[in-house]
Each structure stands twice: as structure tokens, then as C-alpha cells.
CSV table of C-alpha atoms in Angstrom, one decimal:
chain,number,residue,atom,x,y,z
A,1,MET,CA,101.2,88.0,99.3
A,2,ALA,CA,103.3,89.4,102.1
A,3,PHE,CA,102.5,92.9,101.0
A,4,LEU,CA,98.8,92.3,101.0
A,5,LYS,CA,99.0,90.8,104.5
A,6,THR,CA,100.7,93.9,105.8
A,7,TYR,CA,99.1,96.7,103.8
A,8,GLY,CA,95.9,95.0,102.4
A,9,ARG,CA,93.3,96.6,104.6
A,10,GLY,CA,94.4,100.1,103.7
A,11,LEU,CA,94.8,99.2,100.1
A,12,ILE,CA,91.2,98.0,99.9
A,13,PHE,CA,89.9,101.2,101.3
A,14,ILE,CA,92.0,103.3,98.9
A,15,VAL,CA,91.0,101.2,95.9
A,16,VAL,CA,87.3,101.5,96.8
A,17,VAL,CA,87.6,105.3,96.8
A,18,PHE,CA,89.4,105.4,93.5
A,19,VAL,CA,87.1,102.9,91.8
A,20,LEU,CA,84.0,104.8,93.0
A,21,ASN,CA,85.5,108.1,91.8
A,22,SER,CA,86.3,106.6,88.4
A,23,TYR,CA,82.9,105.0,88.0
A,24,LEU,CA,81.1,108.3,88.7
A,25,TRP,CA,83.3,110.2,86.3
A,26,ILE,CA,83.1,107.7,83.5
A,27,THR,CA,79.3,107.5,83.8
A,28,ARG,CA,78.9,111.2,83.9
A,29,LEU,CA,81.2,111.9,81.0
A,30,ASN,CA,79.6,109.2,78.9
A,31,GLN,CA,76.2,110.9,79.5
A,32,SER,CA,77.7,114.1,78.0
A,33,PHE,CA,79.2,112.2,75.0
A,34,LEU,CA,82.7,113.5,75.7
A,35,ASN,CA,85.7,111.9,74.0
A,36,MET,CA,88.5,109.7,75.3
A,37,GLU,CA,90.9,112.6,75.6
A,38,VAL,CA,88.5,114.5,77.9
A,39,LEU,CA,87.9,111.2,79.8
A,40,ALA,CA,91.6,110.7,80.4
A,41,THR,CA,92.2,114.3,81.4
A,42,SER,CA,89.3,114.3,83.8
A,43,LEU,CA,90.2,111.0,85.4
A,44,PHE,CA,93.8,111.9,86.0
A,45,GLY,CA,92.7,115.2,87.4
A,46,SER,CA,90.2,113.6,89.7
A,47,TRP,CA,92.7,111.0,90.8
A,48,ILE,CA,95.0,113.7,91.9
A,49,LEU,CA,92.2,115.2,94.1
A,50,MET,CA,91.4,111.7,95.5
A,51,ALA,CA,95.1,111.1,96.4
A,52,LEU,CA,95.4,114.4,98.1
A,53,PHE,CA,92.0,114.0,99.9
A,54,LEU,CA,93.2,110.7,101.3
A,55,THR,CA,96.6,112.1,102.2
A,56,PHE,CA,95.1,114.9,104.3
A,57,LEU,CA,92.4,112.6,105.8
A,58,LEU,CA,95.1,110.1,107.0
A,59,SER,CA,97.2,112.9,108.5
A,60,THR,CA,94.5,113.4,111.1
A,61,LYS,CA,95.3,110.1,112.8
A,62,GLN,CA,91.6,109.5,113.7
A,63,ARG,CA,91.0,106.3,115.7
A,64,PHE,CA,88.7,104.8,113.2
A,65,LEU,CA,91.3,105.3,110.4
A,66,VAL,CA,94.1,103.8,112.5
A,67,LYS,CA,91.9,100.8,113.3
A,68,LEU,CA,90.7,100.4,109.6
A,69,PHE,CA,94.2,100.5,108.3
A,70,GLY,CA,95.6,98.2,110.9
A,71,GLY,CA,97.9,100.6,112.8
A,72,LEU,CA,99.4,104.0,112.7
A,73,ASP,CA,102.5,102.7,110.8
A,74,GLN,CA,100.1,101.6,108.0
A,75,VAL,CA,98.4,105.0,108.0
A,76,TYR,CA,101.8,106.7,107.6
A,77,PHE,CA,102.9,104.3,104.9
A,78,TRP,CA,99.8,105.1,102.7
A,79,HIS,CA,100.0,108.8,103.6
A,80,ARG,CA,103.5,108.9,102.1
A,81,TRP,CA,102.8,106.8,99.0
A,82,LEU,CA,99.6,108.6,98.2
A,83,ALA,CA,101.6,111.9,98.3
A,84,ILE,CA,104.2,110.6,95.9
A,85,GLY,CA,101.5,109.0,93.8
A,86,SER,CA,99.8,112.3,93.4
A,87,LEU,CA,103.0,113.7,92.1
A,88,GLY,CA,103.1,111.2,89.3
A,89,LEU,CA,99.4,111.8,88.5
A,90,ILE,CA,100.1,115.5,88.1
A,91,PHE,CA,102.5,114.7,85.2
A,92,LEU,CA,100.0,112.3,83.6
A,93,HIS,CA,97.3,114.9,83.9
A,94,GLN,CA,99.5,117.6,82.4
A,95,THR,CA,100.4,115.2,79.5
A,96,THR,CA,96.7,114.6,78.5
A,97,ALA,CA,95.3,118.0,79.4
A,98,SER,CA,93.6,119.9,76.5
A,99,ASP,CA,91.8,123.2,76.2
A,100,ASP,CA,89.6,122.0,73.4
A,101,GLY,CA,86.0,122.5,74.4
A,102,LEU,CA,87.0,123.6,77.9
A,103,ILE,CA,84.3,125.6,79.7
A,104,ILE,CA,85.2,128.0,82.4
A,105,LEU,CA,82.1,128.3,84.5
A,106,ALA,CA,80.9,131.9,84.8
A,107,ARG,CA,79.9,131.5,88.4
A,108,TYR,CA,83.6,131.3,89.5
A,109,ALA,CA,85.6,134.4,90.3
A,110,GLN,CA,88.8,134.5,88.4
A,111,LEU,CA,90.9,135.7,91.4
A,112,GLY,CA,92.9,137.9,89.1
A,113,LEU,CA,94.4,135.0,87.3
A,114,ASP,CA,93.5,132.7,84.5
A,115,VAL,CA,92.1,129.4,85.8
A,116,GLU,CA,94.8,127.5,83.9
A,117,ASP,CA,97.5,129.7,85.3
A,118,LEU,CA,96.2,128.8,88.8
A,119,GLY,CA,96.4,125.1,87.9
A,120,GLU,CA,100.1,125.6,86.9
A,121,LEU,CA,100.7,127.5,90.1
A,122,ALA,CA,99.2,124.8,92.2
A,123,ARG,CA,101.2,122.1,90.3
A,124,ASN,CA,104.5,123.9,90.7
A,125,LEU,CA,104.0,124.7,94.4
A,126,PHE,CA,102.9,121.2,95.1
A,127,ILE,CA,105.9,119.7,93.3
A,128,PHE,CA,108.2,121.9,95.3
A,129,LEU,CA,106.7,121.0,98.6
A,130,ILE,CA,106.6,117.3,97.8
A,131,VAL,CA,110.2,117.3,96.8
A,132,MET,CA,111.0,119.1,100.1
A,133,ALA,CA,109.0,116.5,102.0
A,134,LEU,CA,110.8,113.6,100.2
A,135,LEU,CA,114.1,115.1,101.3
A,136,SER,CA,112.8,115.4,104.9
A,137,PHE,CA,115.5,113.2,106.3
A,138,ILE,CA,118.0,116.0,105.8
A,139,PHE,CA,115.8,118.5,107.6
A,140,LYS,CA,115.0,119.1,111.3
A,141,TYR,CA,111.6,117.7,112.4
A,142,GLU,CA,110.0,121.2,112.9
A,143,HIS,CA,111.0,122.2,109.3
A,144,PHE,CA,109.4,119.0,108.0
A,145,LYS,CA,106.2,119.9,109.9
A,146,TYR,CA,106.1,123.5,108.4
A,147,ILE,CA,106.4,122.0,104.9
A,148,HIS,CA,103.3,119.9,105.6
A,149,LYS,CA,101.3,122.8,106.8
A,150,LEU,CA,101.9,124.7,103.5
A,151,MET,CA,100.4,121.8,101.6
A,152,ILE,CA,96.9,123.3,101.9
A,153,LEU,CA,97.9,126.1,99.5
A,154,PRO,CA,98.4,124.0,96.4
A,155,TYR,CA,95.5,121.8,97.4
A,156,GLY,CA,93.1,124.7,97.6
A,157,LEU,CA,94.4,126.2,94.3
A,158,GLY,CA,94.1,122.8,92.7
A,159,LEU,CA,90.5,122.4,93.9
A,160,TYR,CA,89.6,125.8,92.5
A,161,HIS,CA,91.3,124.9,89.2
A,162,SER,CA,89.5,121.5,89.0
A,163,PHE,CA,86.0,122.8,89.8
A,164,ALA,CA,86.3,125.9,87.5
A,165,SER,CA,87.9,124.1,84.5
A,166,SER,CA,86.0,120.9,84.5
A,167,TRP,CA,83.9,119.9,81.4
A,168,ILE,CA,81.3,118.8,84.0
A,169,ASP,CA,79.5,121.2,86.3
A,170,LEU,CA,80.6,119.9,89.7
A,171,LEU,CA,78.0,121.9,91.5
A,172,SER,CA,75.0,120.4,89.8
A,173,PHE,CA,74.3,118.2,92.8
A,174,ASP,CA,74.2,114.9,90.9
A,175,ALA,CA,76.0,111.8,92.2
A,176,LEU,CA,79.4,112.9,90.9
A,177,SER,CA,79.2,116.5,92.2
A,178,ILE,CA,78.0,115.4,95.6
A,179,PHE,CA,80.9,112.9,95.8
A,180,MET,CA,83.5,115.5,94.6
A,181,VAL,CA,82.2,118.3,96.9
A,182,SER,CA,82.1,115.9,99.9
A,183,THR,CA,85.7,114.6,99.4
A,184,SER,CA,86.9,118.1,98.8
A,185,LEU,CA,85.3,119.4,102.0
A,186,LEU,CA,86.7,116.5,103.9
A,187,GLY,CA,90.2,117.1,102.5
A,188,ILE,CA,90.1,120.8,103.3
A,189,GLY,CA,88.6,120.1,106.7
A,190,SER,CA,91.3,117.6,107.5
A,191,SER,CA,94.0,120.0,106.5
A,192,LEU,CA,92.5,122.9,108.6
A,193,TYR,CA,92.0,120.5,111.5
A,194,MET,CA,95.7,119.7,111.5
A,195,LEU,CA,96.7,123.3,110.9
A,196,LEU,CA,94.4,125.1,113.4
A,197,PHE,CA,92.9,122.7,115.9
A,198,TYR,CA,94.9,119.5,116.3
A,199,GLN,CA,97.3,121.0,118.9
A,200,HIS,CA,94.4,122.2,121.0
A,201,VAL,CA,92.0,119.2,120.9
A,202,ALA,CA,94.2,116.2,120.5
A,203,PHE,CA,96.1,116.6,123.9
A,204,LYS,CA,93.3,116.1,126.4
A,205,PHE,CA,95.5,114.6,129.1
A,206,THR,CA,98.0,116.5,131.2
A,207,GLY,CA,100.6,115.3,133.8
A,208,SER,CA,103.4,116.8,135.8
A,209,VAL,CA,106.9,115.4,135.8
A,210,SER,CA,107.2,113.7,139.3
A,211,GLU,CA,110.4,111.7,138.7
A,212,ILE,CA,113.2,111.5,136.1
A,213,THR,CA,115.5,108.4,136.0
A,214,TYR,CA,118.6,108.5,133.8
A,215,LEU,CA,119.1,105.0,132.5
A,216,ASN,CA,122.4,105.7,130.7
A,217,ASP,CA,124.0,108.5,128.7
A,218,THR,CA,121.3,108.6,126.1
A,219,MET,CA,118.1,107.2,127.7
A,220,MET,CA,115.8,108.2,130.6
A,221,ASP,CA,112.5,107.3,132.2
A,222,ILE,CA,110.0,110.1,132.7
A,223,LYS,CA,107.3,109.5,135.4
A,224,LEU,CA,104.2,111.7,134.9
A,225,THR,CA,101.6,112.1,137.6
A,226,MET,CA,98.4,112.5,135.6
A,227,LYS,CA,95.5,114.9,136.5
A,228,LYS,CA,92.9,112.3,135.4
A,229,PRO,CA,93.1,108.5,134.7
A,230,TYR,CA,95.0,107.6,131.5
A,231,LYS,CA,94.0,104.3,130.1
A,232,PHE,CA,96.2,102.5,127.6
A,233,LYS,CA,97.2,98.9,126.6
A,234,ALA,CA,100.7,97.7,127.2
A,235,GLY,CA,102.8,98.2,124.1
A,236,GLN,CA,101.1,101.4,123.0
A,237,PHE,CA,102.6,104.9,122.5
A,238,ALA,CA,101.4,108.5,122.6
A,239,PHE,CA,102.3,111.9,121.3
A,240,ILE,CA,103.5,114.4,123.9
A,241,LYS,CA,104.1,118.2,123.9
A,242,LEU,CA,105.6,120.7,126.4
A,243,ASP,CA,104.7,124.2,127.2
A,244,GLN,CA,108.4,125.0,127.2
A,245,LYS,CA,109.0,125.4,123.5
A,246,LYS,CA,112.7,125.9,124.0
A,247,ILE,CA,113.0,122.4,125.2
A,248,MET,CA,110.7,120.7,122.7
A,249,SER,CA,108.5,122.5,120.1
A,250,GLY,CA,105.7,120.6,118.4
A,251,THR,CA,104.6,117.1,119.2
A,252,HIS,CA,106.6,113.9,119.4
A,253,PRO,CA,105.8,110.2,119.8
A,254,PHE,CA,107.1,108.1,122.7
A,255,THR,CA,106.2,104.6,123.8
A,256,ILE,CA,104.5,104.3,127.2
A,257,SER,CA,106.7,102.1,129.3
A,258,GLY,CA,104.4,101.4,132.2
A,259,SER,CA,102.1,102.9,134.8
A,260,ASP,CA,100.9,102.7,138.4
A,261,ASP,CA,97.8,104.0,140.1
A,262,THR,CA,98.1,107.7,139.1
A,263,SER,CA,101.3,107.8,137.0
A,264,VAL,CA,102.4,107.0,133.5
A,265,TYR,CA,106.0,106.3,132.4
A,266,PHE,CA,107.7,107.2,129.1
A,267,THR,CA,111.2,106.0,128.1
A,268,VAL,CA,113.0,108.5,125.9
A,269,LYS,CA,116.2,108.1,123.8
A,270,THR,CA,118.2,111.0,122.5
A,271,LEU,CA,117.8,110.6,118.7
A,272,GLY,CA,117.6,114.2,117.7
A,273,ASP,CA,117.7,117.8,118.9
A,274,HIS,CA,114.4,117.8,120.8
A,275,THR,CA,115.1,114.5,122.6
A,276,LYS,CA,118.6,115.7,123.5
A,277,ASN,CA,117.1,118.9,124.9
A,278,LEU,CA,114.5,116.8,126.8
A,279,TYR,CA,117.2,114.6,128.3
A,280,LYS,CA,119.3,117.7,129.3
A,281,ASP,CA,116.7,120.3,130.4
A,282,LEU,CA,113.5,118.5,131.5
A,283,LYS,CA,112.9,119.2,135.2
A,284,VAL,CA,110.6,117.7,137.9
A,285,GLY,CA,107.4,119.8,138.1
A,286,MET,CA,107.1,120.6,134.4
A,287,LYS,CA,103.8,119.9,132.7
A,288,ILE,CA,103.5,117.5,129.7
A,289,HIS,CA,100.4,117.2,127.6
A,290,VAL,CA,99.6,113.7,126.3
A,291,SER,CA,97.5,112.5,123.4
A,292,LYS,CA,95.3,109.4,123.3
A,293,PRO,CA,97.3,106.2,123.0
A,294,PHE,CA,98.1,104.6,119.7
A,295,GLY,CA,99.5,101.3,118.6
A,296,HIS,CA,98.2,97.8,117.9
A,297,MET,CA,101.1,95.7,119.3
A,298,THR,CA,99.2,94.7,122.4
A,299,PHE,CA,100.4,91.1,122.7
A,300,HIS,CA,97.0,89.4,122.2
A,301,THR,CA,97.4,86.1,120.5
A,302,LYS,CA,96.0,82.6,120.4
A,303,LYS,CA,99.4,81.1,119.6
A,304,ASP,CA,101.1,78.9,122.1
A,305,LYS,CA,104.3,80.9,122.6
A,306,HIS,CA,105.6,84.5,122.1
A,307,VAL,CA,108.9,85.6,120.6
A,308,TRP,CA,109.7,89.3,121.2
A,309,ILE,CA,112.3,91.2,119.2
A,310,ALA,CA,113.5,94.6,120.4
A,311,GLY,CA,116.0,96.9,118.8
A,312,GLY,CA,117.4,99.6,121.1
A,313,ILE,CA,114.6,101.9,122.4
A,314,GLY,CA,112.2,99.3,120.9
A,315,VAL,CA,112.4,97.4,124.2
A,316,THR,CA,110.0,100.0,125.7
A,317,PRO,CA,106.7,98.3,124.8
A,318,PHE,CA,107.9,95.0,126.2
A,319,ILE,CA,108.9,96.7,129.5
A,320,SER,CA,105.5,98.2,129.6
A,321,TYR,CA,103.9,94.8,129.1
A,322,LEU,CA,106.0,93.2,131.8
A,323,ARG,CA,105.3,96.0,134.3
A,324,SER,CA,101.6,95.5,133.7
A,325,GLN,CA,101.5,91.7,134.0
A,326,ASN,CA,101.5,89.7,137.2
A,327,THR,CA,102.1,86.4,135.3
A,328,LEU,CA,102.6,85.2,131.7
A,329,ASP,CA,100.3,82.4,130.8
A,330,LYS,CA,102.4,81.5,127.7
A,331,PRO,CA,106.1,81.2,127.2
A,332,ALA,CA,107.8,84.4,126.0
A,333,HIS,CA,111.4,84.9,125.0
A,334,LEU,CA,112.8,88.4,124.4
A,335,TYR,CA,115.7,89.0,122.0
A,336,TYR,CA,117.0,92.4,122.9
A,337,ALA,CA,119.4,93.8,120.2
A,338,VAL,CA,121.7,96.6,121.1
A,339,ARG,CA,125.0,98.0,119.7
A,340,SER,CA,126.8,97.4,122.9
A,341,PHE,CA,125.9,96.0,126.3
A,342,GLU,CA,126.1,99.5,127.8
A,343,ASP,CA,123.2,100.6,125.6
A,344,ALA,CA,120.8,98.0,127.2
A,345,VAL,CA,118.4,99.4,129.8
A,346,HIS,CA,116.1,97.9,132.4
A,347,ILE,CA,118.3,94.8,132.7
A,348,ASP,CA,117.5,94.6,136.4
A,349,LEU,CA,113.8,94.6,135.7
A,350,LEU,CA,114.2,91.9,133.0
A,351,THR,CA,116.4,89.8,135.3
A,352,HIS,CA,114.0,90.1,138.2
A,353,TYR,CA,111.0,89.2,136.1
A,354,GLN,CA,112.9,86.2,134.6
A,355,LYS,CA,113.6,84.9,138.2
A,356,GLN,CA,110.0,85.4,139.3
A,357,HIS,CA,108.2,84.0,136.2
A,358,PRO,CA,109.4,80.7,134.6
A,359,ASN,CA,107.5,81.5,131.4
A,360,PHE,CA,109.8,84.5,130.6
A,361,SER,CA,113.4,84.5,129.4
A,362,PHE,CA,115.6,87.0,127.5
A,363,ASP,CA,118.8,87.3,125.6
A,364,ILE,CA,120.8,90.5,125.0
A,365,ILE,CA,122.3,90.5,121.5
A,366,ASP,CA,125.3,92.8,121.7
A,367,SER,CA,126.3,93.4,118.1
A,368,LYS,CA,129.9,94.4,119.1
A,369,THR,CA,130.6,91.0,120.6
A,370,LYS,CA,127.9,88.6,119.3
A,371,GLY,CA,127.1,90.2,116.0
A,372,ARG,CA,123.7,91.2,114.7
A,373,LEU,CA,120.5,89.4,115.6
A,374,THR,CA,119.6,87.1,112.7
A,375,LEU,CA,116.5,85.1,111.7
A,376,ASP,CA,118.3,81.7,112.4
A,377,MET,CA,118.8,82.7,116.0
A,378,LEU,CA,115.0,82.7,116.6
A,379,ALA,CA,113.0,79.6,117.6
A,380,LEU,CA,110.0,79.9,115.3
A,381,ASP,CA,107.3,77.4,114.3
A,382,ASP,CA,103.6,77.3,113.4
A,383,HIS,CA,102.6,78.0,117.0
A,384,THR,CA,104.6,81.2,117.4
A,385,SER,CA,103.5,84.8,117.7
A,386,VAL,CA,106.3,87.3,117.0
A,387,SER,CA,106.1,90.9,118.3
A,388,MET,CA,108.7,93.4,117.2
A,389,CYS,CA,109.7,97.0,117.8
A,390,GLY,CA,112.8,98.8,116.7
A,391,PRO,CA,114.5,100.6,113.7
A,392,LYS,CA,112.5,100.3,110.5
A,393,PRO,CA,115.2,98.6,108.4
A,394,MET,CA,115.6,96.0,111.1
A,395,ILE,CA,111.9,95.3,111.4
A,396,ASP,CA,111.3,95.3,107.7
A,397,ALA,CA,114.1,92.7,107.2
A,398,PHE,CA,112.6,90.4,109.9
A,399,VAL,CA,109.1,90.7,108.6
A,400,LYS,CA,110.2,89.8,105.1
A,401,GLY,CA,112.4,86.9,106.3
A,402,ILE,CA,109.8,85.4,108.7
A,403,ARG,CA,107.1,85.5,106.1
A,404,LYS,CA,109.3,83.9,103.5
A,405,GLU,CA,110.5,81.1,105.9
A,406,ASN,CA,107.1,80.4,107.6
A,407,ASN,CA,104.0,82.2,106.5
A,408,ARG,CA,102.0,80.7,109.4
A,409,VAL,CA,103.9,82.7,112.1
A,410,GLU,CA,101.8,85.5,113.5
A,411,ILE,CA,103.5,88.9,113.3
A,412,TYR,CA,102.9,92.2,115.1
A,413,TYR,CA,105.2,95.1,114.9
A,414,GLU,CA,105.7,98.8,115.3
A,415,ALA,CA,108.3,100.4,113.0
A,416,PHE,CA,107.8,103.8,111.3
A,417,SER,CA,109.4,107.2,111.0
A,418,PHE,CA,107.3,110.3,111.5
A,419,THR,CA,109.5,112.5,109.3
A,420,GLY,CA,109.4,109.7,106.7
A,421,ASN,CA,111.7,107.4,104.9
A,422,LEU,CA,109.9,107.7,101.6
A,423,MET,CA,112.9,108.7,99.4
A,424,LYS,CA,115.0,106.1,101.1
A,425,ASP,CA,112.2,103.5,100.4
A,426,VAL,CA,112.1,104.6,96.7
A,427,PHE,CA,115.8,104.1,96.3
A,428,ARG,CA,115.7,100.8,98.2
A,429,ILE,CA,112.8,99.4,96.2
A,430,GLY,CA,114.4,100.6,92.9
A,431,LEU,CA,117.7,99.0,93.9
A,432,THR,CA,115.9,95.7,94.8
A,433,TYR,CA,114.2,95.6,91.4
A,434,ALA,CA,117.4,96.5,89.6
A,435,LYS,CA,119.2,93.6,91.3
A,436,GLN,CA,116.4,91.2,90.4
A,437,LEU,CA,116.5,92.3,86.7
A,438,VAL,CA,120.3,91.9,86.6
A,439,LYS,CA,119.9,88.4,88.2
A,440,LYS,CA,117.3,87.4,85.6
A,441,PHE,CA,119.4,88.8,82.8
A,442,ASN,CA,122.5,86.8,84.0
A,443,THR,CA,120.6,83.6,84.2
């Protein structure tokens, strides 16, 4: 039930695509009186294409998809699991594949290779790239992005293999062929958009660095004076890129920590090579290109009180909200979890706001002296709205715990990794189920 509340909107969309695809294939194959072996092979092959089509489509981060799925973190969740799911479908397709009665349509050029050889080449290349992506947590961010760019190669070869080796003519312009051609073009188009155009069209806003404030040894505030107005909601984040590739290549997400009349603030923590370079080498006057804002943790609720949970740099959206609000019409308490008190930032702002506004209060949970923030420290009831931002394991644990303890508590959160935690998630889920099996066996 908790899974459906979190991921249900995206799941419904994905299921609709797969069900429609299956219906069209089964109907068309039955019309041709083809056997169950052909049906299984065709369905598994088409499911691979559907999974890859959706994977590429979600990678574009289009606003309607983010809204449909309920946030960019949900988009990334399904992007990753569709990719790993397609890997499993490849093995199922390989198991059931048969050449009996296979028709290679004469209209297709052979590209110097047998169509089945192309299918195997696409399979092997895709498996290699997926395995590399699953191990992305050991790579640098830019290497991870290069791996993703190469995904179009096995996808293109797989499409050619599928259309040329299908028992059904997929260019006959019946319902099935129109569906397959449309999804294939959308998949290829999405991949080409990310490969060739995304960097040029997604960063429509430009600002120059007008002020840099070093908050501690690992965090800083960047003030950007924008060329044109930049509208966002408190709690949202954006992707940024620099012209100075030696400082930061590619694009990276940062939470917007506030704004004034003509400027936007970003708070940055040194978590990797690029953020370390940014902390060390960014200078006043440099230009930064900014994407449209993302994020659904915008603090809108009908509940009577707010509980805010921040882990480390996750305090940024709450700082943004406080900077943008003159008053709080409902009580809000912030639990700010850090490793040590020295890691906490914007304490002066939080203290000042607490003095000025009786509805706001906060606690700094220093794990070195107070231990970790736990669920029993929170004052939650049916009238509470919880907003969270921080490390993914921390947020996942709180979401699970809160929904188990009181399912009527309203929850909003941002917690995801752009390089992915899929392999870690696989191990974690596998370990959880193994523990449950051992527990059942022992009882």
C-alpha cells in the first residue's frame, strides 16, 4: 500500500502502455493464427522495446512527465527500474526465441549482417552498458553520463532487429504498426534530444555570479544576478551548467535556497569532484546557465501543522521557504540532522526567524552528541504534514516508518541520486526479503 502511494501514478502509466501493447500484439497475432511460441517471443520482444521507449522518454524530464509521475524522484525511480527490467526481458526473449517460420522482410537492408546477428549484437552491447550503469556508483558522474549517451546504439540495433525479424509486418499501418512506429520514433527522438539538443534548449536562463558566501569548509551560497526574471516555488531545485568546463563539466542539480528582486541563490555542498572544484574555483562574474525549476516539495498542505526534516544539505529547500515567507500561518518545526554542529549552516537565519515568528521552531540534531534523528523524536498525529529532504537512505527509512506508524500523516519529500542507487537498491531489497524468509522459516 505504501509503495502504491509513493509510486502508483507512474506505475499506472507504465501498466497502461504495456497492457495496450500486449493487447495489440495478441489481437494481431491471433488474426494470423500464429502459435503460443510465436506469441511469447513477440510479446517479450515488444516488452523490451516498451521498457526502453519509456526509459528514454523519462530521461527527457519533460514537465508533463514530472507532474504525471509525481516528481522527478519518481521519474528517476522508474527510469532505473525500467532499464533493469528490460535486461530481464532480454533473457526471457532469448529463451523463447525461435527461427521457425521467421520471415525477414525483403524491404529491409541487411546492413552487411544477418538480422539475427544484429539482435545478438544489440543484446550484448545493451547488457554491457546496463551493467556499467548499475555500477555507476563507482564511476565519476561524467563517465556515467557517457554510458547513458551510448544507449542509443543498442536501442537502434534492437529496433531494426525487431522490425525486420517480426512475424508481423510492422509497417502495414494497422493499429499495431502505428503503435510500434509511434513509440519507436518517440524513443529514438527522446534519445536524440538528450544527446544533441538538451544542453542547448533546456538552459534558457543565465545569471552572473554576483556574490559567494562560504558557509563552512564544505558549503557555500552562490548569488546569481539573472538576465531575466526566474520564477520558482520555494523548495524547488534546478540544474545548472558553467561555460568553464574545467570547473564543472556537464549539468548538475542544486536546490534553490532563495531569491530577491533580481537574484537567485543556490547552496552547494562539496560531495564530489565537480562540487569541490566549484567551491574552490568559482569566481564572481562567471556566468551560470540555469534550467527550469523542478520539485514538488512546495509546502502546500491543508493539515494543521508542519514537521520538517532536513539532513545535511537537505536544509536548503526549507531555507528557501523561510526566505520567501513573511509569516507562517501554521506551526512548523524543523528537525535539522547533521553529523556535527559545525556542519550546520544558516543557523543565524533560523534563529532570527524563530525569534520573529512564533509559529516556527527548530532543533539541530547533532549525531555526534545527540545520536541520530529517529521517528520517536517527531511529534506526529493525523493533522501533521511532513516535508523531508536529505540523503536517500535516511528519507526512505522515515517514509517507511511514518507510513507504518500513521498512514494518515501527509508526506512530501525529495530524495534521489542522479547517478543512481539501483544496484544498491537491488542488494537492499534482496537482503530485506532474505531476512523476511529467514524470519518466517524460524517461526
